[in-house]
mmCIF file of C-alpha atoms in Angstrom:
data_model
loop_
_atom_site.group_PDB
_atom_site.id
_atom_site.type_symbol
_atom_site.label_atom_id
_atom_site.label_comp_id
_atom_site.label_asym_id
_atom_site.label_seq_id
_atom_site.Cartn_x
_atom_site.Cartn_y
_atom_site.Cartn_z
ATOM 1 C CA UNK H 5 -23.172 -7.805 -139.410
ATOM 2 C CA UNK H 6 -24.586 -7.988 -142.599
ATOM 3 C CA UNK H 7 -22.298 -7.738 -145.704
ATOM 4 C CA UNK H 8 -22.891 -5.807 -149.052
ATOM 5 C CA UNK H 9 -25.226 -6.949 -151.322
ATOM 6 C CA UNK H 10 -25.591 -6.540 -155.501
ATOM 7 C CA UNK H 11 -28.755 -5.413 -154.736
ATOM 8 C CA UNK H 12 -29.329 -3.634 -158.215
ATOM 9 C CA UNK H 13 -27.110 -3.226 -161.618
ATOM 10 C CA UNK H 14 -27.389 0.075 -163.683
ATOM 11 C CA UNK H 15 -27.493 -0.759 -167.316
ATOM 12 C CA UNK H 16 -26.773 2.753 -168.990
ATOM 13 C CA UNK H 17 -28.605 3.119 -172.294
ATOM 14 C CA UNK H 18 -29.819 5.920 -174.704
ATOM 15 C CA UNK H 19 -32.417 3.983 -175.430
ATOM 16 C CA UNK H 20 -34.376 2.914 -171.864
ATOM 17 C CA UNK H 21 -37.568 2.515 -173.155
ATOM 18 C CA UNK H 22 -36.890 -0.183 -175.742
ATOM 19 C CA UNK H 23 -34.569 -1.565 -173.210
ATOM 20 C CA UNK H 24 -37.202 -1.942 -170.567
ATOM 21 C CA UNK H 25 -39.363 -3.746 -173.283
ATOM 22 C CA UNK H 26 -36.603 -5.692 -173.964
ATOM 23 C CA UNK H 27 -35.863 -7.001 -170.667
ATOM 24 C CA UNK H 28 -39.790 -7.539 -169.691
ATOM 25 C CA UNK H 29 -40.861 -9.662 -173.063
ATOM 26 C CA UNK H 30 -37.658 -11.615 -172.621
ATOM 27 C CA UNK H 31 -37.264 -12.608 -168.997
ATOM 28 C CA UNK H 32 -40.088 -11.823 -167.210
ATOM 29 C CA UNK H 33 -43.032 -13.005 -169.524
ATOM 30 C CA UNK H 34 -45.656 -14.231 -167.508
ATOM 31 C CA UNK H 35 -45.880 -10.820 -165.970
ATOM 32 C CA UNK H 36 -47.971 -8.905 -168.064
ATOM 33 C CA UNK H 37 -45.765 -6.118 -168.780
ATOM 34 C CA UNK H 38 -45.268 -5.093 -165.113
ATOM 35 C CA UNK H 39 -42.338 -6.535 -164.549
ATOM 36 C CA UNK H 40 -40.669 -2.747 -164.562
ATOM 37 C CA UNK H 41 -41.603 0.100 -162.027
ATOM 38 C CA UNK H 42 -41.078 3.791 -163.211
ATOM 39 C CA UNK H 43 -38.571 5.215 -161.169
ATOM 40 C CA UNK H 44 -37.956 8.136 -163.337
ATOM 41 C CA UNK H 45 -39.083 9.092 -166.633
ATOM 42 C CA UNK H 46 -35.772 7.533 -168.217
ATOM 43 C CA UNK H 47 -35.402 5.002 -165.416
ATOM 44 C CA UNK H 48 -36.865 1.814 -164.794
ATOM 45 C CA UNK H 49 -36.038 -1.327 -162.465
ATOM 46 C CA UNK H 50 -37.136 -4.506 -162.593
ATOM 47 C CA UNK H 51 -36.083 -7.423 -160.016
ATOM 48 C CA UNK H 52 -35.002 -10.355 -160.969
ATOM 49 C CA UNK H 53 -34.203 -12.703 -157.870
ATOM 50 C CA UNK H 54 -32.059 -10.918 -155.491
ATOM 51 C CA UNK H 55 -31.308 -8.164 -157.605
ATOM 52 C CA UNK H 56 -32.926 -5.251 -159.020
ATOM 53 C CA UNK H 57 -31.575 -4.222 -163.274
ATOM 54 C CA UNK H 58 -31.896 -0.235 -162.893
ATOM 55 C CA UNK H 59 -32.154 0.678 -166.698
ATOM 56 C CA UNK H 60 -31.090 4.135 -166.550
ATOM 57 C CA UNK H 61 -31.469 6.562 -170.122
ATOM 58 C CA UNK H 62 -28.060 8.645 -169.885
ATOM 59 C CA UNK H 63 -25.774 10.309 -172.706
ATOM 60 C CA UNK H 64 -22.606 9.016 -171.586
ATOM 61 C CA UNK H 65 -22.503 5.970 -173.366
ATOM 62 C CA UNK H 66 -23.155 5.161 -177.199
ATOM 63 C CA UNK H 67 -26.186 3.618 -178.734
ATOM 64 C CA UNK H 68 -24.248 0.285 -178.875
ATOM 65 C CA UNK H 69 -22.107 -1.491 -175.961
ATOM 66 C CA UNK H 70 -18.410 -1.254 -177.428
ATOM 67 C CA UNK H 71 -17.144 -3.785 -175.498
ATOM 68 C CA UNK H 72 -19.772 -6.225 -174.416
ATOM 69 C CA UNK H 73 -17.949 -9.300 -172.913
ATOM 70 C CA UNK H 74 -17.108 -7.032 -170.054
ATOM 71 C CA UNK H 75 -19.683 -7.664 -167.673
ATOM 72 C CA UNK H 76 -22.189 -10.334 -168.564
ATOM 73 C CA UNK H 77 -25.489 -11.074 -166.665
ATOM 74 C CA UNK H 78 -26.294 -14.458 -165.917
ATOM 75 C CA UNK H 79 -30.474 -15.408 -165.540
ATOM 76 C CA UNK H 80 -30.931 -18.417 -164.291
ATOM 77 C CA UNK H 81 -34.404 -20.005 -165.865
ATOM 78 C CA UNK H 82 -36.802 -22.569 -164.826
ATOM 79 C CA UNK H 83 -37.046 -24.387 -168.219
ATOM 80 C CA UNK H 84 -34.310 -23.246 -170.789
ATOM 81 C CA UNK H 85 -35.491 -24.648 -173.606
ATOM 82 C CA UNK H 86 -38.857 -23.380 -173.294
ATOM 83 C CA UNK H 87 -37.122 -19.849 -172.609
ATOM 84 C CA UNK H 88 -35.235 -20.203 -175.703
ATOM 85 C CA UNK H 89 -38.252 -21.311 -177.936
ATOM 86 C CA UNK H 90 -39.732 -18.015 -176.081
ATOM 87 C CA UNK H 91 -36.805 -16.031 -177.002
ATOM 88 C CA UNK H 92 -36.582 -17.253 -180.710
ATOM 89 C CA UNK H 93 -40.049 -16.327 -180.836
ATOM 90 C CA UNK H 94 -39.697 -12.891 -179.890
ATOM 91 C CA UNK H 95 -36.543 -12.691 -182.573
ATOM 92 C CA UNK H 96 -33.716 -12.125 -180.645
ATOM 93 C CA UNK H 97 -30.093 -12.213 -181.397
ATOM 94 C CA UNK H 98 -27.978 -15.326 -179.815
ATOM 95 C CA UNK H 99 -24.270 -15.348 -179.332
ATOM 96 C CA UNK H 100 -24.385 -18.839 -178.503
ATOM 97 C CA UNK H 101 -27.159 -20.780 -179.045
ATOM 98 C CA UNK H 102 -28.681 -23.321 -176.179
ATOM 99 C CA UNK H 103 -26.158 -26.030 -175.941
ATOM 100 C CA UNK H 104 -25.815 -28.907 -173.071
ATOM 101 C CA UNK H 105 -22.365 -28.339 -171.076
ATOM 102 C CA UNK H 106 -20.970 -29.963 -167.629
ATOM 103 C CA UNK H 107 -23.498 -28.816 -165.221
ATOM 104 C CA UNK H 108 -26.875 -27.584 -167.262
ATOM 105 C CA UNK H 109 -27.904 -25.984 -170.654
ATOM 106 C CA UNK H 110 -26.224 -22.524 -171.280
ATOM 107 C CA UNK H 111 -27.125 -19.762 -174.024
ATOM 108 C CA UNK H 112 -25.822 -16.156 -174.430
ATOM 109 C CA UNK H 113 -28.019 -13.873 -175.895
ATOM 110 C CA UNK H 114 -27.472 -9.826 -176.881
ATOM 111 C CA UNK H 115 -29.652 -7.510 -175.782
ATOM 112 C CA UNK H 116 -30.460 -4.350 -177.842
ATOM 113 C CA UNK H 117 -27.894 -2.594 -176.556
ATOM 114 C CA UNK H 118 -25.713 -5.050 -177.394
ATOM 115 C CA UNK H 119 -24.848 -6.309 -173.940
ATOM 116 C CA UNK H 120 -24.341 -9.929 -173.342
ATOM 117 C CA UNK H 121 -26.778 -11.914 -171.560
ATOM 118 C CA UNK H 122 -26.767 -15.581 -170.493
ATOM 119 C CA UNK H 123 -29.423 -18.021 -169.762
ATOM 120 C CA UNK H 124 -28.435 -21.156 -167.289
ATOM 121 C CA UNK H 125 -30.403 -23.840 -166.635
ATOM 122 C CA UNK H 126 -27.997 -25.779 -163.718
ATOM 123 C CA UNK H 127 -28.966 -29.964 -163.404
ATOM 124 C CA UNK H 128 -30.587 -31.131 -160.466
ATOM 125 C CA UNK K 30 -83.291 -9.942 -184.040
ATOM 126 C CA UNK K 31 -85.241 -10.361 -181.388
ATOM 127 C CA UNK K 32 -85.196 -13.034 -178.291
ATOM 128 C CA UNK K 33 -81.555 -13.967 -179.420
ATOM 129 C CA UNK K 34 -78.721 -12.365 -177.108
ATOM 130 C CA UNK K 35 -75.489 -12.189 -178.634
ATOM 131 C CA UNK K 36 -72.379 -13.417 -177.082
ATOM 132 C CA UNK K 37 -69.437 -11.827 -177.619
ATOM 133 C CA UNK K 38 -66.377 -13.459 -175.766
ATOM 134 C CA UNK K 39 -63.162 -11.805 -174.584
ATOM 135 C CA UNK K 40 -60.502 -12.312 -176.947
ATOM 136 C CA UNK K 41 -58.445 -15.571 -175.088
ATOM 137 C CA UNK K 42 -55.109 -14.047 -173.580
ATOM 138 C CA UNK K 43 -51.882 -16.091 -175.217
ATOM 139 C CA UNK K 44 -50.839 -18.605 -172.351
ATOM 140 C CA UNK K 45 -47.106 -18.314 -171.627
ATOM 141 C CA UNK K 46 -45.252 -21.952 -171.843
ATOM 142 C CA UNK K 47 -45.099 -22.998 -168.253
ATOM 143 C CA UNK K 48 -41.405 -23.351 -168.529
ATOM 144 C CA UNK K 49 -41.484 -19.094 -168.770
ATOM 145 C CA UNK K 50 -44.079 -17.876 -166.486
ATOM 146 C CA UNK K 51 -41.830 -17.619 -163.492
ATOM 147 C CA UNK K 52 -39.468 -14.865 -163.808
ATOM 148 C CA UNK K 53 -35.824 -15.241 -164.616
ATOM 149 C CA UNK K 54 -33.609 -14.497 -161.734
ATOM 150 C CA UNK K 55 -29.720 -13.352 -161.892
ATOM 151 C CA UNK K 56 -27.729 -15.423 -160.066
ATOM 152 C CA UNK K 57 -23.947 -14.130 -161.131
ATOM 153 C CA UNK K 58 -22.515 -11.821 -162.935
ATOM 154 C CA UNK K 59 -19.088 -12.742 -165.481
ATOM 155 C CA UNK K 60 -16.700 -9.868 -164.601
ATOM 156 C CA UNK K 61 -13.986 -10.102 -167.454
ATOM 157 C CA UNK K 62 -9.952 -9.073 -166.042
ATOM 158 C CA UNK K 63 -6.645 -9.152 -166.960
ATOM 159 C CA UNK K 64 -5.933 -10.262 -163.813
ATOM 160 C CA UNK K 65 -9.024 -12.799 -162.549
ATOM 161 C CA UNK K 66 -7.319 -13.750 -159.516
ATOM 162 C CA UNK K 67 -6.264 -10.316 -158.441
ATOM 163 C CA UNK K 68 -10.036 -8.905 -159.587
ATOM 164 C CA UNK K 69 -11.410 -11.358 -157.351
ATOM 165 C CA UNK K 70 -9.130 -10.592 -154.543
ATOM 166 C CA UNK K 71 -10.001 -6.902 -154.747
ATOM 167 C CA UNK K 72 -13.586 -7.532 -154.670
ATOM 168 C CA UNK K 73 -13.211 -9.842 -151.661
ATOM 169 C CA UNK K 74 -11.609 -6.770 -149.957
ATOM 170 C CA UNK K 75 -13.507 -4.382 -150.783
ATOM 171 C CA UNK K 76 -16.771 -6.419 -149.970
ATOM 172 C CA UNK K 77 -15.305 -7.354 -146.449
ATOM 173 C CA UNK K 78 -15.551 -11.100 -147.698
ATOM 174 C CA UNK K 79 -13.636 -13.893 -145.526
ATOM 175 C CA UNK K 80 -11.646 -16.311 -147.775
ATOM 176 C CA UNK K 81 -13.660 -19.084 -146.364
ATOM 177 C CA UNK K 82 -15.830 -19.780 -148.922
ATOM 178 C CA UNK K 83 -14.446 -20.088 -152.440
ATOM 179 C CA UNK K 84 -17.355 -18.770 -154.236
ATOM 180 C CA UNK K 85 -17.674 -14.884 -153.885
ATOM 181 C CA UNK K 86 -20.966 -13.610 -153.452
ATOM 182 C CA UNK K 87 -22.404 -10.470 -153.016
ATOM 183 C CA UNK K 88 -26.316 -11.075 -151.695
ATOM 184 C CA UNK K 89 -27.647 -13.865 -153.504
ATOM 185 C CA UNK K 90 -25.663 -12.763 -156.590
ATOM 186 C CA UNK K 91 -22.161 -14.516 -157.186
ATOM 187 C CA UNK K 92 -19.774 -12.820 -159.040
ATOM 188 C CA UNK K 93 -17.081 -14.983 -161.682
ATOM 189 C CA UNK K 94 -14.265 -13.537 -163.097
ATOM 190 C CA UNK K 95 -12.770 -14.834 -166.111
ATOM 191 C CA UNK K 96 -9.800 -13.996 -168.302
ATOM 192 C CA UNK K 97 -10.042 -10.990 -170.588
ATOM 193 C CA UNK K 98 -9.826 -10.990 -174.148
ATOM 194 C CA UNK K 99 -10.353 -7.272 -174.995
ATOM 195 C CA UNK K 100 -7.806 -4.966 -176.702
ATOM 196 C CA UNK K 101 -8.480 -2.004 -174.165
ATOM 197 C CA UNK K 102 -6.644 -2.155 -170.737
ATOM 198 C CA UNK K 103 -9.393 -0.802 -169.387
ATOM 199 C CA UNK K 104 -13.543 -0.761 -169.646
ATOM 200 C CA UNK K 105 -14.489 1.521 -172.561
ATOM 201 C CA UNK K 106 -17.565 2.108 -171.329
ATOM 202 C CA UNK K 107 -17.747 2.496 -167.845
ATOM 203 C CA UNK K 108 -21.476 3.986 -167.022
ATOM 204 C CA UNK K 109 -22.493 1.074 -169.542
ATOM 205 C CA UNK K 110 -23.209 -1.726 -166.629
ATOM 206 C CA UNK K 111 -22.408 -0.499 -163.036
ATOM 207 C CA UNK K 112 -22.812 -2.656 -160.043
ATOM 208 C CA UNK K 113 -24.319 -1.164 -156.734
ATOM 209 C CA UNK K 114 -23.416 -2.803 -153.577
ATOM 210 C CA UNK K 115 -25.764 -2.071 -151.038
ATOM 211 C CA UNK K 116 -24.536 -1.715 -147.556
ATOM 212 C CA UNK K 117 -26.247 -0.970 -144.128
ATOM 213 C CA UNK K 118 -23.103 1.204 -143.374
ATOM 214 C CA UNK K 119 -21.593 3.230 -146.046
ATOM 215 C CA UNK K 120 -18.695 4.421 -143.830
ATOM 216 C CA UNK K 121 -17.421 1.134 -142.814
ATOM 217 C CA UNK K 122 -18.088 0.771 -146.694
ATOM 218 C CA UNK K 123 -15.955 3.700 -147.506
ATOM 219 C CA UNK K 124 -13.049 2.574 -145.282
ATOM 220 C CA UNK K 125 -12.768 -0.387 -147.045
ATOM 221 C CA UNK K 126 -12.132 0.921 -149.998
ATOM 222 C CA UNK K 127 -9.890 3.633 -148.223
ATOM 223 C CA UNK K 128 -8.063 1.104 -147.209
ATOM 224 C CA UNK K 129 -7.785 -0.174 -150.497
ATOM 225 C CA UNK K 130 -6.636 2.863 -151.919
ATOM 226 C CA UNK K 131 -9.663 2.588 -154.758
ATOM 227 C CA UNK K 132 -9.586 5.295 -157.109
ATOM 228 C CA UNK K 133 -13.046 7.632 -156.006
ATOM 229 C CA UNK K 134 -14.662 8.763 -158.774
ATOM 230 C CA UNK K 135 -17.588 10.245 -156.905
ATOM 231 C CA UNK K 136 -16.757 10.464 -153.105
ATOM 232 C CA UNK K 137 -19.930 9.557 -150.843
ATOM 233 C CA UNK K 138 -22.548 12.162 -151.657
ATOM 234 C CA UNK K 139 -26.412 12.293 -150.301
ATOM 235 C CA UNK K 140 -28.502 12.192 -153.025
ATOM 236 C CA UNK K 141 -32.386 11.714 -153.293
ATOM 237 C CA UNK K 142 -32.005 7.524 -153.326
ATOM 238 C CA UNK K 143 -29.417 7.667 -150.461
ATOM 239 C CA UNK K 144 -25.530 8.145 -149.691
ATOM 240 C CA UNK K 145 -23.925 6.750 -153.049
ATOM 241 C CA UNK K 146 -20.209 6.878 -153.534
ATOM 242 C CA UNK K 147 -18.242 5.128 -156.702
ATOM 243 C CA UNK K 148 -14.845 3.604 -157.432
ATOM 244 C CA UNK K 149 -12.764 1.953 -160.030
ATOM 245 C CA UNK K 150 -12.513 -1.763 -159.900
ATOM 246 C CA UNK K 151 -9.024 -2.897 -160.784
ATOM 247 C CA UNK K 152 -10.546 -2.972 -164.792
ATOM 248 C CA UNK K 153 -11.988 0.291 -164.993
ATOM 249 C CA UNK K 154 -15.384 -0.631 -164.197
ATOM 250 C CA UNK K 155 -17.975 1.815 -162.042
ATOM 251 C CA UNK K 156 -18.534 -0.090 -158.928
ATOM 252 C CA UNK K 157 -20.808 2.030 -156.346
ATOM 253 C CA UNK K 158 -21.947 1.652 -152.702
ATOM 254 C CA UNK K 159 -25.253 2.682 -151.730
ATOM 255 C CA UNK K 160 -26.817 3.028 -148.503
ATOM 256 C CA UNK K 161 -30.019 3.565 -149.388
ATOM 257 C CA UNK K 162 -32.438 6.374 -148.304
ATOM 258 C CA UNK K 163 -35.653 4.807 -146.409
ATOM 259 C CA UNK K 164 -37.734 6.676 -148.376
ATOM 260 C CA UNK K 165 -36.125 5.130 -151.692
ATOM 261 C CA UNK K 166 -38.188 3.575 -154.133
ATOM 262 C CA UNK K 167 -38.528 -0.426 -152.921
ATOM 263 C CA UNK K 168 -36.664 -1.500 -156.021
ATOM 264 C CA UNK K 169 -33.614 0.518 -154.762
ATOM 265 C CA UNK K 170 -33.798 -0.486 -151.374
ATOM 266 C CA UNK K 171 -31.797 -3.439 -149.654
ATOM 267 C CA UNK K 172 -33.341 -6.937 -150.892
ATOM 268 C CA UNK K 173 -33.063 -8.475 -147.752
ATOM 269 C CA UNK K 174 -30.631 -9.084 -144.819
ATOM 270 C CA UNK K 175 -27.924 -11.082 -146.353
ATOM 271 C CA UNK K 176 -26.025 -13.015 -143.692
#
């Protein structure tokens, strides 16, 4: 028997297009901007590991996550600091910076929706 | 000009760092509650997880749950982030959360990517299980057999 899987998480957004952009430049860079499949006009997915991120355009939520530390998506990386020197490059926004805690380096980052995203690099 | 041939070059493509070539990969999910323990419980329940192992994942995908700071009882925003489950039986699926007396907030309806049905988590948060069509789109199809 097989149990469920996340297979895929909807991010809802009135914006999917920048989104999409968003998600490719920062976490999938060596990809060459296909690292998102058209499903729709307004939707998008894109896997990362296991699981896909459907970016869906809908009108049921605002231009800005209210209440971001809800749900927060954790990307595990290769090479952190290299991520985050690719990040700062691009401009984004960090919660909290790259910093060395128990078990790897950790940063949160906010997306342009203003969801919460982490970075993890776990030790060895 | 003449005998001379003119080389023009491709512009060079910008080399990604080798630390950011390979694509990121999620590997959990933070699930903020006023109740972690109870969240966690519900999740284990309505995932048909075994207590056996302490960490609860879903796939390759581990979800955390962590004490919640917010002044709303309940998600805002709940089409903001929703989770999909996929399951290779959406009516053992649906019993589960039957069982679990989940508020529905679509009941299991065909639609072009499959049977889809969504609940409430114990926060508020859209949590949906999919059995996918096999004509889906890849992306929206199960990853892989999960044991």
């Amino acid at each position: 028997m097989t149990t469920p899987a996340l297979d895929s998480i909807l991010l809802g957004t009135t914006n999917p297009h920048r989104l999409r952009d968003w998600y490719a430049a920062a976490l999938a860079p060596g990809d060459s901007g296909e690292a998102f499949t058209e499903v729709t006009p307004t939707m998008f997915a894109g896997t990362f590991g296991d699981t896909s991120v459907l970016i869906d355009g809908r009108s049921d939520v605002a231009d800005k996550n209210p209440d971001p530390g809800r749900v927060i998506l954790n990307f595990h990386v290769d090479d952190a600091r290299a991520t985050a020197d690719h990040l700062n490059a691009l401009g984004v926004t960090w919660l909290v910076e790259l910093e060395e805690r128990e078990g790897g380096l950790f940063g949160t980052l906010v997306d342009p929706d203003g969801n919460y995203v982490q970075i993890i690099e776990l030790k060895e | 000009m003449t005998g001379v041939v003119v080389m023009v070059a491709d512009a060079p493509v910008p080399e990604k760092p080798a630390g950011v070539r390979r694509r990121a990969r999620i590997r959990a999910i933070t699930l903020e509650s006023r109740t972690p323990d109870r969240a966690a419980a519900w999740y284990r329940q309505a995932l048909g997880l075994t207590d056996a192992d302490p960490l609860l994942t879903a796939g390759g995908v581990e979800l955390r749950f962590t004490l919640g700071t917010a002044d709303a009882a309940n998600t805002v925003e709940p089409a903001r982030i929703i989770l999909n489950f996929h399951v290779a039986d959406i009516r053992t699926a649906e019993a589960r959360l039957v069982a679990l007396e989940a508020v529905w907030i679509r009941e299991l309806e065909r639609t072009r990517w499959g049977i889809i049905g969504t609940v409430l988590d114990l926060d508020g948060n859209f949590v949906q299980v999919v059995e996918p069509a096999p004509d889906s789109p890849p992306c929206l199809q199960r990853k892989e057999e999960h044991p």
